Short mmCIF file of C-alpha atoms in Angstrom, two decimals:
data_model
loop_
_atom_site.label_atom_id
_atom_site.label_comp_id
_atom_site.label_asym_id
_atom_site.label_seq_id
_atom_site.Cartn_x
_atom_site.Cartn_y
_atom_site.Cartn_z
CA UNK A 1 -9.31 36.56 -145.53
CA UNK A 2 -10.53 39.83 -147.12
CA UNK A 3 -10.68 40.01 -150.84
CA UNK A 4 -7.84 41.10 -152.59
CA UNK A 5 -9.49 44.41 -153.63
CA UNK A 6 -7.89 47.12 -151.66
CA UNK A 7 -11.02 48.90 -150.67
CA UNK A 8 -12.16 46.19 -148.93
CA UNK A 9 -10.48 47.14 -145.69
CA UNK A 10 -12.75 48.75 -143.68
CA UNK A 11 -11.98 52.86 -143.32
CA UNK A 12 -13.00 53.19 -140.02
CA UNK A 13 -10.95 50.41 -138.93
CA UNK A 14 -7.71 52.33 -140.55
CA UNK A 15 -8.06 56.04 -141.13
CA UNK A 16 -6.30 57.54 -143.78
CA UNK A 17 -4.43 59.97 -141.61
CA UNK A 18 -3.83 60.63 -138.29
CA UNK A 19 -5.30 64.18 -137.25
CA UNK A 20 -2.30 65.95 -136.31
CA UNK A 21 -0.05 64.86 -139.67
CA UNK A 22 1.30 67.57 -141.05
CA UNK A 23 5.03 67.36 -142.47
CA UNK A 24 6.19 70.14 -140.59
CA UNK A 25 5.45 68.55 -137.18
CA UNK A 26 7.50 65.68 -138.29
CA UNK A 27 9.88 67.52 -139.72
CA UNK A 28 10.35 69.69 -136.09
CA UNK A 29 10.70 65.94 -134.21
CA UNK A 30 12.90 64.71 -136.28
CA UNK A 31 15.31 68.19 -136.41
CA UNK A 32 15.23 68.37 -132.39
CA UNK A 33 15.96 64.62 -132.21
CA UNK A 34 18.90 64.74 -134.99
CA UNK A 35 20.41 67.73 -132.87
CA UNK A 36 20.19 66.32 -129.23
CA UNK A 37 21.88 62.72 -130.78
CA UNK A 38 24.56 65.03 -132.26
CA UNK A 39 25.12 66.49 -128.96
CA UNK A 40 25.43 63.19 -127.65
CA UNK A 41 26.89 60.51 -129.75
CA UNK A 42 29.58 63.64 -130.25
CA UNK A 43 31.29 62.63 -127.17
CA UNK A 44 31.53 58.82 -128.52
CA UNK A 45 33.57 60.30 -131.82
CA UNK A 46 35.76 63.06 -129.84
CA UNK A 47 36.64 60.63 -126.97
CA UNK A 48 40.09 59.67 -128.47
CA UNK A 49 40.84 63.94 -128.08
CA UNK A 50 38.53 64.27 -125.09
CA UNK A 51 41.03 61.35 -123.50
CA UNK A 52 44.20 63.16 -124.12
CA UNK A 53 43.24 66.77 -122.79
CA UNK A 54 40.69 66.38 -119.73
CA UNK A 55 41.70 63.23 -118.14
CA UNK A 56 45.35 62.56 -116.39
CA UNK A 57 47.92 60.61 -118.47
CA UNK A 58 49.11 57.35 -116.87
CA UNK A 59 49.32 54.07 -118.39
CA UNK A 60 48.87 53.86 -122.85
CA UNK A 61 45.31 53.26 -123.17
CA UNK A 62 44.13 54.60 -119.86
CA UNK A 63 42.70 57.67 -120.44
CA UNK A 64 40.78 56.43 -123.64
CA UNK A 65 39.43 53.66 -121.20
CA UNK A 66 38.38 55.87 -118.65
CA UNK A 67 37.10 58.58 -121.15
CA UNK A 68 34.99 55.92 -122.70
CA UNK A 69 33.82 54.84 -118.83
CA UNK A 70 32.53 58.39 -118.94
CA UNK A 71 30.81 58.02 -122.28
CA UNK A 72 28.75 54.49 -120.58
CA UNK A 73 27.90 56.93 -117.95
CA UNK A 74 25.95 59.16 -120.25
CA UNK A 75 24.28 55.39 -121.18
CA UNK A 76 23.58 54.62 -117.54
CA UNK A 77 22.20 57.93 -117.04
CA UNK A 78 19.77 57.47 -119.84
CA UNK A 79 16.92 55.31 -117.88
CA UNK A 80 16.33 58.29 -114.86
CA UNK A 81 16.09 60.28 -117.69
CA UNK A 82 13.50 58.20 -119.04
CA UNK A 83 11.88 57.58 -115.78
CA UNK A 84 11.12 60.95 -115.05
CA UNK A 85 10.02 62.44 -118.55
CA UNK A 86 8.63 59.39 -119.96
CA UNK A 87 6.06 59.11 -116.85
CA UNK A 88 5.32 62.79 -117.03
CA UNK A 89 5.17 62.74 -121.00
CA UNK A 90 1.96 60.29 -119.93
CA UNK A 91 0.72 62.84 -117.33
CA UNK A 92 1.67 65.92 -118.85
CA UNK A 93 1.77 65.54 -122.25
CA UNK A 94 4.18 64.89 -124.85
CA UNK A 95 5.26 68.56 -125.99
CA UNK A 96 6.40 69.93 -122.26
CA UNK A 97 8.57 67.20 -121.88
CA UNK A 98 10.15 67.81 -125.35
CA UNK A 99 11.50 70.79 -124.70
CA UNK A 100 12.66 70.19 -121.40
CA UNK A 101 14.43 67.74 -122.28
CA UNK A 102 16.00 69.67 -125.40
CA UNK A 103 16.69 72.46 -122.96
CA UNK A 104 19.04 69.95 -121.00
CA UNK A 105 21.17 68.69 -123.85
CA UNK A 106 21.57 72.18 -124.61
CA UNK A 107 23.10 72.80 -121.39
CA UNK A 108 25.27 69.54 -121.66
CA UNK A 109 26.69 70.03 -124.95
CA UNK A 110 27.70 74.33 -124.01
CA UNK A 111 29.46 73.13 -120.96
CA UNK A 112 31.65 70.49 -122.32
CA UNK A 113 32.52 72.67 -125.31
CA UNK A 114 33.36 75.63 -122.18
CA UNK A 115 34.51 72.25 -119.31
CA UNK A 116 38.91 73.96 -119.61
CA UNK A 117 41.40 70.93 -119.34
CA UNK A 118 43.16 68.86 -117.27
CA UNK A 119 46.63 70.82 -117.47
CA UNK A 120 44.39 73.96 -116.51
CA UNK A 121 42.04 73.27 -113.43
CA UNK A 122 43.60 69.49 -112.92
CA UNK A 123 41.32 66.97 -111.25
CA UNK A 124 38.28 69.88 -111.90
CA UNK A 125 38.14 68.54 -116.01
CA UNK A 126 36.93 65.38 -115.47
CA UNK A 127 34.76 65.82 -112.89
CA UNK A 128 32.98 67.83 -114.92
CA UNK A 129 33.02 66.29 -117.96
CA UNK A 130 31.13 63.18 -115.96
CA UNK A 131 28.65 65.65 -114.30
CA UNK A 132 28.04 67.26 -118.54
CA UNK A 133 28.13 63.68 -119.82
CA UNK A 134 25.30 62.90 -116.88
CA UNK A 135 23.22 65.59 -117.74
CA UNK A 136 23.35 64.80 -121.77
CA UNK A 137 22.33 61.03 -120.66
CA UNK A 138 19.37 62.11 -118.64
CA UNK A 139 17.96 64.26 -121.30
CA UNK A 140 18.35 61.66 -124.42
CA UNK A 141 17.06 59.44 -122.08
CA UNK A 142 13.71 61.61 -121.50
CA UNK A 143 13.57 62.62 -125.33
CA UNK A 144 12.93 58.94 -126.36
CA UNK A 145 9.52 58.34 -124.46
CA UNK A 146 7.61 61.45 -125.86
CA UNK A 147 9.05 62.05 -129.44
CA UNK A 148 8.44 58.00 -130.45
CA UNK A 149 5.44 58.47 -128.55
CA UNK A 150 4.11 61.63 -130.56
CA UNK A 151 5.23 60.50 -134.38
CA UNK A 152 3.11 57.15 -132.99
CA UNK A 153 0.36 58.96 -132.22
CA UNK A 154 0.49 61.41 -135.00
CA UNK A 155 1.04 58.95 -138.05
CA UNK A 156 -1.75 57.31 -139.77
CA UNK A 157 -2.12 53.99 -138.64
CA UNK A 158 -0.94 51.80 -141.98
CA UNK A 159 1.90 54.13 -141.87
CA UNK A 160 2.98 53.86 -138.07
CA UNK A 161 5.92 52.06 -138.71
CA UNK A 162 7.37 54.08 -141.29
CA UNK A 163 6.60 57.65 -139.05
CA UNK A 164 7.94 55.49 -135.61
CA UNK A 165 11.04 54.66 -137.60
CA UNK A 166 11.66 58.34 -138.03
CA UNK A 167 12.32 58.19 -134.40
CA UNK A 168 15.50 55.98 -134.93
CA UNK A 169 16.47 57.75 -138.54
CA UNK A 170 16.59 61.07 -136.46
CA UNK A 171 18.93 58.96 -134.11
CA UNK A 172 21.16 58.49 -136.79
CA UNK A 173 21.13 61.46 -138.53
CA UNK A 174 22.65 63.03 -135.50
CA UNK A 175 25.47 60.68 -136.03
CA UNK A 176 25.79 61.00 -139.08
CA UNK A 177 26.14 65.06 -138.10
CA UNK A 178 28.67 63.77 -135.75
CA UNK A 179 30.61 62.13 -138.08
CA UNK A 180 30.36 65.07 -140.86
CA UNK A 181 31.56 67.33 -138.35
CA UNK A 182 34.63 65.00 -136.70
CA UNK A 183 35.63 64.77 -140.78
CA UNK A 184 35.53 68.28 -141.35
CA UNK A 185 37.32 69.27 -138.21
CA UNK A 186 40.09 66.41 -139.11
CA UNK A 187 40.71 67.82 -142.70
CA UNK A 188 41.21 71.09 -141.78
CA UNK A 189 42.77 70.77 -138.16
CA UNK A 190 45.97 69.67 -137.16
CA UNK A 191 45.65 66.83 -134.99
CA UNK A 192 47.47 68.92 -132.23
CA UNK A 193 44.46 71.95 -133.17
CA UNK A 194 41.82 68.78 -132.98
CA UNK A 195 42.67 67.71 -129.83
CA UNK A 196 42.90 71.48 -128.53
CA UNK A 197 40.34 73.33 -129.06
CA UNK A 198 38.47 70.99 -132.54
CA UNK A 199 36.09 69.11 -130.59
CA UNK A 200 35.10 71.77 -128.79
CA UNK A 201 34.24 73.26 -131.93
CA UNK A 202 31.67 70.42 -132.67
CA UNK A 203 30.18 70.56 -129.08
CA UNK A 204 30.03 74.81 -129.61
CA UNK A 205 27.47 74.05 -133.53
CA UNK A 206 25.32 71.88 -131.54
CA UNK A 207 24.82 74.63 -129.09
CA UNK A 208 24.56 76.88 -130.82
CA UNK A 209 21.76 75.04 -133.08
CA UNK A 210 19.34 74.87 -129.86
CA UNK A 211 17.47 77.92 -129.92
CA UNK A 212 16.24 77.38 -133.29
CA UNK A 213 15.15 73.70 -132.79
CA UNK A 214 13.53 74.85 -129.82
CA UNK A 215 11.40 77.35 -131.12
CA UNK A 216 10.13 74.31 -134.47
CA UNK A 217 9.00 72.55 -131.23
CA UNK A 218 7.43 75.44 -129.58
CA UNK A 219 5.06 75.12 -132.18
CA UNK A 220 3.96 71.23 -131.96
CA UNK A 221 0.74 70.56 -130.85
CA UNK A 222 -0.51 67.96 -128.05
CA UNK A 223 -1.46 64.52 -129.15
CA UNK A 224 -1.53 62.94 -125.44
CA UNK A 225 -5.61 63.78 -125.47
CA UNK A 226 -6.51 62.09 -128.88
CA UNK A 227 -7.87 58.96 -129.04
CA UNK A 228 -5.97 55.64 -129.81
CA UNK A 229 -5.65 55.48 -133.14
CA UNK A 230 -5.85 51.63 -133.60
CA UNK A 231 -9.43 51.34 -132.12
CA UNK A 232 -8.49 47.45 -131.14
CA UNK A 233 -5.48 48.30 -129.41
CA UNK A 234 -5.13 46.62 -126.58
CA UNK A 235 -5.77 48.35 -123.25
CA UNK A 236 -3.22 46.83 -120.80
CA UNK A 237 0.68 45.68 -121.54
CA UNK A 238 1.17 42.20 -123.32
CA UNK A 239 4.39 41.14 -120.88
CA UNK A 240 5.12 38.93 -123.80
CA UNK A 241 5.29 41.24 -126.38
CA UNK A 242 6.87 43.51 -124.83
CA UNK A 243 9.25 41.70 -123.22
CA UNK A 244 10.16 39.72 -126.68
CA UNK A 245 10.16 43.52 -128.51
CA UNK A 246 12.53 44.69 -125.54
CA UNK A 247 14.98 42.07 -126.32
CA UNK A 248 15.13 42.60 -130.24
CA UNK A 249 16.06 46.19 -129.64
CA UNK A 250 18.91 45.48 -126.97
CA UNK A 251 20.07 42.77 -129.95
CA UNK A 252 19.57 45.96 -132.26
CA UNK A 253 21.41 48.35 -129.78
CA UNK A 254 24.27 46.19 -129.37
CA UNK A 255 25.03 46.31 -133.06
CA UNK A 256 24.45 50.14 -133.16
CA UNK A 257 26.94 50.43 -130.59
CA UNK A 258 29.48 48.78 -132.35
CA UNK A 259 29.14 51.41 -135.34
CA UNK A 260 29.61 54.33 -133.30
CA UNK A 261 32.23 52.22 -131.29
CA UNK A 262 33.80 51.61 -134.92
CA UNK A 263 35.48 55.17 -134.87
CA UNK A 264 37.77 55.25 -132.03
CA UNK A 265 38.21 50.86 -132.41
CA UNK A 266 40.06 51.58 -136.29
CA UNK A 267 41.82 54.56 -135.00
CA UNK A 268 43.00 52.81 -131.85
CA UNK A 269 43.96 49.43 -132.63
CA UNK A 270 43.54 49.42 -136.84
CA UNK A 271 46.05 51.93 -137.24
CA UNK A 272 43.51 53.92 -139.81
CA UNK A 273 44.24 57.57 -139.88
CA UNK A 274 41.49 59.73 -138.38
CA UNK A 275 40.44 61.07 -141.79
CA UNK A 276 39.46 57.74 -143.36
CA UNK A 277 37.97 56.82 -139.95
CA UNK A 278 35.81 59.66 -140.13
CA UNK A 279 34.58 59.26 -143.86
CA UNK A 280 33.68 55.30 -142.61
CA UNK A 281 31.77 57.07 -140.00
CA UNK A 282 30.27 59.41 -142.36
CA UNK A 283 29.17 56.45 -144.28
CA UNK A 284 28.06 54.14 -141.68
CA UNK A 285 25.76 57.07 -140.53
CA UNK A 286 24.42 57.67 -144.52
CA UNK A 287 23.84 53.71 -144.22
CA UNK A 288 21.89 53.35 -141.17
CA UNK A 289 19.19 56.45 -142.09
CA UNK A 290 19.03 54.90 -145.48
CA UNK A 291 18.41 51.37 -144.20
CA UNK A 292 16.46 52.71 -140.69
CA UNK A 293 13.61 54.24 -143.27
CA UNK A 294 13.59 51.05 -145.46
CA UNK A 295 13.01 48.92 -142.86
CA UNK A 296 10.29 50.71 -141.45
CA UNK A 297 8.78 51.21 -144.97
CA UNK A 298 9.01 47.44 -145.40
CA UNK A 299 7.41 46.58 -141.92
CA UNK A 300 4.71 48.68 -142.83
CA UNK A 301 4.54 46.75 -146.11
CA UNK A 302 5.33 43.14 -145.00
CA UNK A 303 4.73 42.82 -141.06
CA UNK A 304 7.09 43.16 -138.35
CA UNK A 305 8.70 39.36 -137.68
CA UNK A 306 9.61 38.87 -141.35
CA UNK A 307 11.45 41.94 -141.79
CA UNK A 308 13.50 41.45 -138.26
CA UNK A 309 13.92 37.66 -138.77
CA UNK A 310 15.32 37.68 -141.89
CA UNK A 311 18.41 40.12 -142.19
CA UNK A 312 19.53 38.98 -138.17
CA UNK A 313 19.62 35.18 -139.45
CA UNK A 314 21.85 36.57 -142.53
CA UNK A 315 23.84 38.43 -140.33
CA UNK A 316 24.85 36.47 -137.79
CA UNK A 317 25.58 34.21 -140.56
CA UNK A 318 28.56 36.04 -142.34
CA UNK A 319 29.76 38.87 -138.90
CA UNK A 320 32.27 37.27 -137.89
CA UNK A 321 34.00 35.79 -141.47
CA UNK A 322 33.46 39.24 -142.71
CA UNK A 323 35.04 41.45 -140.35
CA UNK A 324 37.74 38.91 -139.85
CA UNK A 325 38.29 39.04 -143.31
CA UNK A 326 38.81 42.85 -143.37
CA UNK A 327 41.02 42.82 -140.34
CA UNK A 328 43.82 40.55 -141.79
CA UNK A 329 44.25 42.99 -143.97
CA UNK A 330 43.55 46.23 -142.21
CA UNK A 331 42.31 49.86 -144.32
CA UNK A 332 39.44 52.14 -145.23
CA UNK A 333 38.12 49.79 -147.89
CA UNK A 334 38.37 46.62 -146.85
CA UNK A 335 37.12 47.75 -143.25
CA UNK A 336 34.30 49.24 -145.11
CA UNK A 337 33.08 46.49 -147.23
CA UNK A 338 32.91 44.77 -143.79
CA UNK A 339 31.22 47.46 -141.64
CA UNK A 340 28.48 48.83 -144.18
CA UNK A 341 27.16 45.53 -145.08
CA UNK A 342 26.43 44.78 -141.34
CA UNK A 343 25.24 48.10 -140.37
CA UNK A 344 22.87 47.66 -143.05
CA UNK A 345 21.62 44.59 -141.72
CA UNK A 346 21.49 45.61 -138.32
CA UNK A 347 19.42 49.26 -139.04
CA UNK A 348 16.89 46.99 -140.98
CA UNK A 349 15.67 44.20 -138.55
CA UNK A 350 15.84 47.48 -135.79
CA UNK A 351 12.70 49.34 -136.80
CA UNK A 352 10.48 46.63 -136.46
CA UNK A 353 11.25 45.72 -132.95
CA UNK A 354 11.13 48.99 -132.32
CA UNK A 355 7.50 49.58 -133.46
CA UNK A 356 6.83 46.58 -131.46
CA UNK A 357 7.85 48.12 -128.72
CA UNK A 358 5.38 50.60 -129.33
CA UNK A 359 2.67 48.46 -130.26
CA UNK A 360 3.21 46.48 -127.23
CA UNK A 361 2.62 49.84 -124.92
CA UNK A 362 -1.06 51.05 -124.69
CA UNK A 363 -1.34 55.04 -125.31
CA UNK A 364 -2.09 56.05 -121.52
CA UNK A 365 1.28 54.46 -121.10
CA UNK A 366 3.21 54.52 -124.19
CA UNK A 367 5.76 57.30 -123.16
CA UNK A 368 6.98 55.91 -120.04
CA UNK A 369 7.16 52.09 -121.19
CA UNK A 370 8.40 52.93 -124.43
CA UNK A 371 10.97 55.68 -122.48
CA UNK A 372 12.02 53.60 -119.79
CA UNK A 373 12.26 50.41 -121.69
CA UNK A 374 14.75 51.84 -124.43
CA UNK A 375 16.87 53.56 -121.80
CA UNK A 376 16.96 50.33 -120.16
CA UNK A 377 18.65 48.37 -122.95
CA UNK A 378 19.93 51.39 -124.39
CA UNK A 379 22.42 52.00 -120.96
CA UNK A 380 22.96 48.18 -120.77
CA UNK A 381 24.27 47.79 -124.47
CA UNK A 382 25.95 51.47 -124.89
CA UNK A 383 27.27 51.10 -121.26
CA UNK A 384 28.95 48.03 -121.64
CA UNK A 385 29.34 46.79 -124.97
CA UNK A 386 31.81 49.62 -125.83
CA UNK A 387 34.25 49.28 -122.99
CA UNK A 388 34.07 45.43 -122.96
CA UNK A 389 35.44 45.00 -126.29
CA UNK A 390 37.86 47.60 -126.13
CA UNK A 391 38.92 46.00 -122.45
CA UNK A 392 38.74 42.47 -124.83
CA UNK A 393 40.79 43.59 -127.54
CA UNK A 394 43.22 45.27 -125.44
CA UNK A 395 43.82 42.19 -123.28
CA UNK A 396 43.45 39.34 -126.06
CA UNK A 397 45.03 41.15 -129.37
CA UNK A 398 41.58 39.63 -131.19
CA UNK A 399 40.91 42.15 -133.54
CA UNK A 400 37.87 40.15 -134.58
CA UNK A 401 36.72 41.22 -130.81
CA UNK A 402 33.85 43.71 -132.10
CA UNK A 403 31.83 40.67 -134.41
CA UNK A 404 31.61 38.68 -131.67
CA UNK A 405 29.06 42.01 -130.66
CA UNK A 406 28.00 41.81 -134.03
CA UNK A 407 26.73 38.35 -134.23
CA UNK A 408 25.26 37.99 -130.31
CA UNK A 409 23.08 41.42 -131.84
CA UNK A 410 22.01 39.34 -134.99
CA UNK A 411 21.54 36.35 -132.57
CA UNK A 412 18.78 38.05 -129.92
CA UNK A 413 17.25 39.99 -132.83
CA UNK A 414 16.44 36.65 -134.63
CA UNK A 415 15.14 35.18 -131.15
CA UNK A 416 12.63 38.38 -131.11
CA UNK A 417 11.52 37.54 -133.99
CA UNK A 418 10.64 34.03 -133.23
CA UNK A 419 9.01 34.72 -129.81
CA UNK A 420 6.88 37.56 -130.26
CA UNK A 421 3.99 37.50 -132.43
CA UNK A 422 3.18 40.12 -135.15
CA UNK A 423 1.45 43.34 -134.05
CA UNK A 424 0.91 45.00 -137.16
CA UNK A 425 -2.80 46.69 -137.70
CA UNK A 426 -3.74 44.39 -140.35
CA UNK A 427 -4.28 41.45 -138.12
CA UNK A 428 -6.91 42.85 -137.01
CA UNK A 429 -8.55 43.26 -139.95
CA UNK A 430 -7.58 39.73 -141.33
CA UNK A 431 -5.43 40.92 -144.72
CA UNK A 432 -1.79 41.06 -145.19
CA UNK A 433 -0.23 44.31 -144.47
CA UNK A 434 0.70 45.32 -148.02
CA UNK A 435 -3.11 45.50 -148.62
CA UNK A 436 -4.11 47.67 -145.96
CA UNK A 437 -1.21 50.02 -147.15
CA UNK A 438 -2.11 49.83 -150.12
CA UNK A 439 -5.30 50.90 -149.20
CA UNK A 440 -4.23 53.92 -147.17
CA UNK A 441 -2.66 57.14 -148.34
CA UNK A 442 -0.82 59.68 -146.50
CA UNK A 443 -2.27 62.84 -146.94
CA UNK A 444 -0.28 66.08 -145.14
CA UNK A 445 -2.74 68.13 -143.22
#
């Protein structure tokens, strides 16, 4: 091992920065990628209206199920998206495919706020709420390959898994928007108002917000031509790796999905008013960014397997006894001394498996494998965790139904850990991690 003396790491081997930092460039990835998740995850926290005014009444519960069908079809959509933009993000370049796909959720998000409803055009309203919900699936999907790819390839290397982390705070942020704006709507809407005209309201701001992020990423500059940054990167896929990173972020999906799930689940079959359900959402979304940015902070600092191991064994440890504790005795606090404390865990072992992902794809191919992996396990967790707990619960009466999610999350994120060895820098270099960022400073350019 290398001395303990910081400077002992060799510069060369980790540069200090990354040539095209600069705080506004991050700043523009993360805006555009906070918007387009606020277009999307928007549908998640309006379904319960979206269900009652563009999709026919029949049976109690119908509507919401087949309104939340529509929502997994955004999911599905997600990999073509990534298919298609992530492969030409490694062709031709990362900026083009940014703003195309930006330029697609904008189109998503203006026609369901403009889609009229079922008791106007009839059979018309759904249809094209599923064609909008398509289109918004096919354009996160394409966003996920190039943006992770650019703050990779743009951060300085001690720092990578702080700046890739970004990537899923931005994610977050956008629901957190979501939720802000459901809240806001709620308090000042009747729920009669909300389900007329509200959510279209919240589908109109994100809109509306498009030109403006589109011009900050007008301005971004291409890093698809620079060299890799890790010099000892390797060259060609690790199946492995990969494979083992893949599977920690499906474990970390599922969980995510059960937080923005959380919304219409305490509304639906909790009983919890839409006001409180909306200030939980408001402070799941505060938790995960906070938590998101720690744990890619502390996988800078510590290495990737420790800091996903640690809080998935912990949480699939107390899941299930925790939620069921809160559910015997249904309301805003007890549900959220539940939910936080998992959605903690959960957005802290996720940023490490994600920067394994990364790590795991070389640069000629990082967009596409990081893109089409995501949107993989993205559509596969989204698409069917969501309406296979609410089709649980609805059959069984288990309130408990969404820790069972919970814990299999924890479960898969801890076997990640296990099977896939550490791909931080520093092994290269033969120190621990905290020394060679200790030994590195970010320094905006």
């Amino acid at each position: 091992m290398t001395e303990a003396n910081p400077q002992a790491v060799p510069r060369d081997a980790a540069s200090d920065r990354a040539p095209l930092f600069s705080a506004s460039k991050v700043v523009a990835v993360v805006i555009g990628n906070s918007l387009e998740f606020y277009d999307f995850l928007s549908f998640t926290f309006f379904s319960v209206n979206l269900a009652r005014v563009m999709f026919p009444a029949g049976l109690p519960g119908t509507a919401l199920l087949l309104t939340l069908m529509t929502g997994s079809l955004g999911f599905f959509a997600r990999p073509v998206g990534a298919v298609l933009f992530g492969l030409l993000g490694d062709r031709i370049g990362r900026r083009p495919m940014m703003l195309a796909t930006f330029t697609l959720m904008g189109v998503g998000a203006l026609g369901l706020a403009l889609t009229p409803n079922y008791a106007s055009i009839g059979i018309a309203a759904p249809i094209l709420v599923v064609a909008f919900r398509v289109i918004q699936g096919v354009a996160a999907g394409g966003d996920v390959g190039p943006t992770t790819a650019y703050l990779a390839e743009c951060a300085p290397l001690a720092r990578r898994g702080l700046f890739t982390s970004l990537q899923l705070a931005a994610m977050r942020l956008g629901a957190l928007a979501s939720g802000v704006a459901g809240l806001t709507l709620a308090s000042v809407l009747s729920p009669a108002a909300l389900d007329a005209f509200g959510w279209r309201i919240a589908f109109g701001i994100g809109a509306a917000i498009v030109p403006f992020a589109f011009f900050l990423r007008r301005r971004l500059e291409e890093t698809l031509h620079l060299p890799e940054a890790d010099p000892r990167a390797s060259a060609v896929i690790e199946p492995t790796v990969y494979g083992g990173a893949l599977l920690g972020v499906f474990g970390g999906l599922v969980m995510s999905s059960m937080s923005d799930f959380f919304f219409t689940y305490a509304t639906t079959w909790l009983g919890v008013a839409a006001p409180s359900a909306y200030r939980l959402t408001v402070a799941i979304g505060a938790v995960q960014v906070a938590s998101v940015l720690i744990g890619g902070m502390l996988a800078d600092r510590v290495g990737r397997r420790a800091v996903k191991l640690a809080p998935a064994l912990l949480g699939a440890l107390v899941a299930v006894p925790l939620f069921g504790s809160a559910v015997a005795a249904p309301g805003a606090v007890s549900l959220a001394i539940a939910v936080l404390p998992l959605t903690a865990l959960a957005a802290l072992a996720m940023p490490p498996a994600y920067i394994t992902l990364v790590e795991a794809s070389p640069k000629h191919m990082r967009s596409g494998l990081v893109g089409i992996g995501y949107g993989l396990v993205v559509a596969a967790a989204f698409g069917i965790a969501p309406p296979l707990v609410a089709a649980y619960v609805r059959a069984s009466h288990d309130l408990v139904g969404p820790a069972y999610a919970w814990m299999l999350g924890f479960v898969l994120m801890a076997i990640s850990a296990v099977i896939t060895r550490e791909t931080h820098p520093a092994r290269h270099l033969a120190v621990h991690p905290l020394k060679l960022w200790r030994a590195t400073a970010v320094q905006p350019g």
